[in-house]
Amino acid sequence: MRRYVLTGTPGAGKTSILHGLADLGHTVVEEAATAVIARAQARGEDEPWTRASFIEEIVELQRRRQLAAATTNSAQVYDRSPVCTHALARYLGRPVPPSLTAEIERITTERIYEPQVFFVRNLGFCEPTGARRISFEESLEFEKVHEDSYRTFGYELVDIPAADLPLRVATVSAAISEQMAEGLTNF
């Protein structure tokens, strides 16, 4: 089983790429933070990211989704990983909770994700949403924190440059297919 991660700045198009990959038949796993935010907002909580337990809730949902994902397919693509959650904690100025430290240890020890991570570059803007209330300038700072976090944990970043959606989807899909065909762990 190979598990690939899409990461990058908020609003860069990761979710759109993920949906495009699903349309091509790839098994995909949605981002946990957005789901945690949406559930809390549906209960009337406007800014759940200010709650102390926010990071831990993301970690728990990421873990549950990863463990629940079918292992019959040869590849899966994840919209973010616990390393992204580590970057989020750093960006928010929060301490890294023990649950996140343990989860990063687990994914590292068990080699859950491929060592190459698809780093989706920003599109030159960041559209705010109910769950994403960040300016473009702030998103660029967050992008840098993500890069630093992945490199710190030993991952190799594979740049997915700004381009139209079909090209980005095709780039990621081709890289996955090439790696699967070669049976290699490096691009």
GROMACS .gro file of C-alpha atoms in nm:
model
  187
    1MET     CA    1   0.000   0.000   0.000
    2ARG     CA    2   0.133   0.341  -0.096
    3ARG     CA    3  -0.007   0.651   0.066
    4TYR     CA    4   0.067   0.986  -0.096
    5VAL     CA    5   0.016   1.327   0.064
    6LEU     CA    6  -0.097   1.650  -0.101
    7THR     CA    7   0.002   1.953   0.103
    8GLY     CA    8   0.069   2.322   0.057
    9THR     CA    9  -0.068   2.662   0.136
   10PRO     CA   10  -0.438   2.709   0.219
   11GLY     CA   11  -0.639   2.784  -0.093
   12ALA     CA   12  -0.380   2.637  -0.333
   13GLY     CA   13  -0.626   2.390  -0.484
   14LYS     CA   14  -0.539   2.070  -0.297
   15THR     CA   15  -0.899   1.965  -0.254
   16SER     CA   16  -0.978   2.032  -0.621
   17ILE     CA   17  -0.676   1.824  -0.721
   18LEU     CA   18  -0.788   1.549  -0.483
   19HIS     CA   19  -1.135   1.544  -0.642
   20GLY     CA   20  -0.976   1.533  -0.988
   21LEU     CA   21  -0.767   1.236  -0.880
   22ALA     CA   22  -1.080   1.064  -0.749
   23ASP     CA   23  -1.246   1.122  -1.086
   24LEU     CA   24  -0.952   0.937  -1.243
   25GLY     CA   25  -1.012   0.642  -1.012
   26HIS     CA   26  -0.756   0.712  -0.739
   27THR     CA   27  -0.857   0.636  -0.381
   28VAL     CA   28  -0.856   0.963  -0.188
   29VAL     CA   29  -0.893   1.072   0.174
   30GLU     CA   30  -1.030   1.419   0.250
   31GLU     CA   31  -0.869   1.677   0.479
   32ALA     CA   32  -0.951   1.631   0.849
   33ALA     CA   33  -0.916   1.993   0.966
   34THR     CA   34  -1.189   2.114   0.731
   35ALA     CA   35  -1.423   1.841   0.858
   36VAL     CA   36  -1.350   1.930   1.222
   37ILE     CA   37  -1.421   2.297   1.148
   38ALA     CA   38  -1.739   2.223   0.949
   39ARG     CA   39  -1.883   2.001   1.225
   40ALA     CA   40  -1.814   2.263   1.492
   41GLN     CA   41  -1.957   2.543   1.280
   42ALA     CA   42  -2.268   2.335   1.214
   43ARG     CA   43  -2.312   2.322   1.594
   44GLY     CA   44  -2.288   2.703   1.606
   45GLU     CA   45  -1.921   2.740   1.701
   46ASP     CA   46  -1.783   3.014   1.475
   47GLU     CA   47  -1.407   2.974   1.528
   48PRO     CA   48  -1.329   2.621   1.649
   49TRP     CA   49  -0.956   2.671   1.583
   50THR     CA   50  -0.945   2.888   1.895
   51ARG     CA   51  -1.048   2.590   2.114
   52ALA     CA   52  -0.766   2.417   2.304
   53SER     CA   53  -0.869   2.071   2.179
   54PHE     CA   54  -0.875   2.169   1.810
   55ILE     CA   55  -0.536   2.018   1.717
   56GLU     CA   56  -0.612   1.694   1.903
   57GLU     CA   57  -0.946   1.658   1.725
   58ILE     CA   58  -0.771   1.686   1.388
   59VAL     CA   59  -0.510   1.429   1.491
   60GLU     CA   60  -0.780   1.184   1.600
   61LEU     CA   61  -0.982   1.222   1.280
   62GLN     CA   62  -0.671   1.190   1.062
   63ARG     CA   63  -0.574   0.872   1.242
   64ARG     CA   64  -0.923   0.723   1.218
   65ARG     CA   65  -0.947   0.803   0.846
   66GLN     CA   66  -0.604   0.659   0.771
   67LEU     CA   67  -0.674   0.339   0.963
   68ALA     CA   68  -1.020   0.302   0.808
   69ALA     CA   69  -0.906   0.352   0.449
   70ALA     CA   70  -0.932   0.031   0.250
   71THR     CA   71  -0.600  -0.145   0.208
   72THR     CA   72  -0.706  -0.334  -0.103
   73ASN     CA   73  -0.604  -0.053  -0.337
   74SER     CA   74  -0.240  -0.013  -0.430
   75ALA     CA   75  -0.237   0.364  -0.372
   76GLN     CA   76  -0.420   0.629  -0.172
   77VAL     CA   77  -0.392   1.008  -0.185
   78TYR     CA   78  -0.442   1.212   0.133
   79ASP     CA   79  -0.536   1.579   0.153
   80ARG     CA   80  -0.285   1.663   0.428
   81SER     CA   81  -0.124   1.449   0.700
   82PRO     CA   82  -0.026   1.475   1.067
   83VAL     CA   83   0.283   1.669   0.956
   84CYS     CA   84   0.043   1.937   0.832
   85THR     CA   85  -0.123   1.933   1.172
   86HIS     CA   86   0.219   1.987   1.328
   87ALA     CA   87   0.266   2.286   1.094
   88LEU     CA   88  -0.077   2.415   1.197
   89ALA     CA   89   0.009   2.394   1.567
   90ARG     CA   90   0.332   2.584   1.503
   91TYR     CA   91   0.155   2.844   1.288
   92LEU     CA   92  -0.113   2.900   1.553
   93GLY     CA   93   0.154   2.926   1.824
   94ARG     CA   94   0.012   2.626   2.006
   95PRO     CA   95   0.213   2.360   2.186
   96VAL     CA   96   0.236   2.030   2.001
   97PRO     CA   97   0.010   1.798   2.203
   98PRO     CA   98   0.131   1.451   2.304
   99SER     CA   99  -0.130   1.294   2.074
  100LEU     CA  100   0.029   1.465   1.774
  101THR     CA  101   0.381   1.371   1.882
  102ALA     CA  102   0.267   1.009   1.917
  103GLU     CA  103   0.094   1.013   1.578
  104ILE     CA  104   0.399   1.154   1.402
  105GLU     CA  105   0.609   0.885   1.571
  106ARG     CA  106   0.362   0.620   1.449
  107ILE     CA  107   0.353   0.740   1.089
  108THR     CA  108   0.733   0.768   1.087
  109THR     CA  109   0.804   0.431   1.247
  110GLU     CA  110   0.543   0.249   1.038
  111ARG     CA  111   0.633   0.446   0.721
  112ILE     CA  112   0.266   0.519   0.665
  113TYR     CA  113   0.319   0.783   0.395
  114GLU     CA  114   0.551   0.785   0.097
  115PRO     CA  115   0.866   0.992   0.160
  116GLN     CA  116   0.781   1.215  -0.137
  117VAL     CA  117   0.502   1.463  -0.068
  118PHE     CA  118   0.320   1.656  -0.340
  119PHE     CA  119   0.360   2.022  -0.241
  120VAL     CA  120   0.086   2.220  -0.416
  121ARG     CA  121   0.205   2.575  -0.476
  122ASN     CA  122  -0.016   2.878  -0.425
  123LEU     CA  123  -0.214   3.025  -0.712
  124GLY     CA  124  -0.132   3.387  -0.628
  125PHE     CA  125  -0.444   3.439  -0.419
  126CYS     CA  126  -0.637   3.282  -0.132
  127GLU     CA  127  -1.017   3.284  -0.134
  128PRO     CA  128  -1.162   3.303   0.217
  129THR     CA  129  -1.427   3.050   0.319
  130GLY     CA  130  -1.611   2.980   0.642
  131ALA     CA  131  -1.334   2.739   0.737
  132ARG     CA  132  -1.045   2.933   0.582
  133ARG     CA  133  -1.018   3.285   0.718
  134ILE     CA  134  -0.665   3.369   0.618
  135SER     CA  135  -0.526   3.640   0.392
  136PHE     CA  136  -0.302   3.559   0.098
  137GLU     CA  137  -0.003   3.704   0.285
  138GLU     CA  138  -0.080   3.486   0.589
  139SER     CA  139  -0.120   3.183   0.361
  140LEU     CA  140   0.233   3.240   0.229
  141GLU     CA  141   0.367   3.239   0.586
  142PHE     CA  142   0.175   2.917   0.652
  143GLU     CA  143   0.315   2.769   0.329
  144LYS     CA  144   0.668   2.825   0.459
  145VAL     CA  145   0.584   2.659   0.792
  146HIS     CA  146   0.452   2.357   0.599
  147GLU     CA  147   0.771   2.333   0.394
  148ASP     CA  148   0.985   2.354   0.707
  149SER     CA  149   0.778   2.092   0.890
  150TYR     CA  150   0.794   1.836   0.610
  151ARG     CA  151   1.167   1.885   0.564
  152THR     CA  152   1.225   1.861   0.941
  153PHE     CA  153   1.051   1.522   0.942
  154GLY     CA  154   1.258   1.399   0.648
  155TYR     CA  155   1.011   1.423   0.361
  156GLU     CA  156   1.104   1.524   0.007
  157LEU     CA  157   0.882   1.789  -0.147
  158VAL     CA  158   0.768   1.735  -0.505
  159ASP     CA  159   0.656   2.074  -0.635
  160ILE     CA  160   0.321   2.096  -0.808
  161PRO     CA  161   0.346   2.445  -0.958
  162ALA     CA  162   0.061   2.685  -1.015
  163ALA     CA  163  -0.119   2.581  -1.333
  164ASP     CA  164  -0.467   2.498  -1.450
  165LEU     CA  165  -0.643   2.221  -1.261
  166PRO     CA  166  -0.634   1.952  -1.532
  167LEU     CA  167  -0.256   1.991  -1.567
  168ARG     CA  168  -0.202   1.970  -1.191
  169VAL     CA  169  -0.422   1.661  -1.163
  170ALA     CA  170  -0.242   1.499  -1.457
  171THR     CA  171   0.100   1.582  -1.305
  172VAL     CA  172   0.018   1.417  -0.973
  173SER     CA  173  -0.156   1.120  -1.135
  174ALA     CA  174   0.136   1.060  -1.373
  175ALA     CA  175   0.388   1.075  -1.088
  176ILE     CA  176   0.189   0.822  -0.887
  177SER     CA  177   0.144   0.594  -1.189
  178GLU     CA  178   0.513   0.614  -1.275
  179GLN     CA  179   0.618   0.528  -0.923
  180MET     CA  180   0.369   0.243  -0.902
  181ALA     CA  181   0.482   0.102  -1.238
  182GLU     CA  182   0.848   0.118  -1.143
  183GLY     CA  183   0.787  -0.021  -0.796
  184LEU     CA  184   1.028   0.238  -0.655
  185THR     CA  185   1.009   0.446  -0.339
  186ASN     CA  186   1.173   0.749  -0.501
  187PHE     CA  187   1.067   0.960  -0.797
   0.00000   0.00000   0.00000
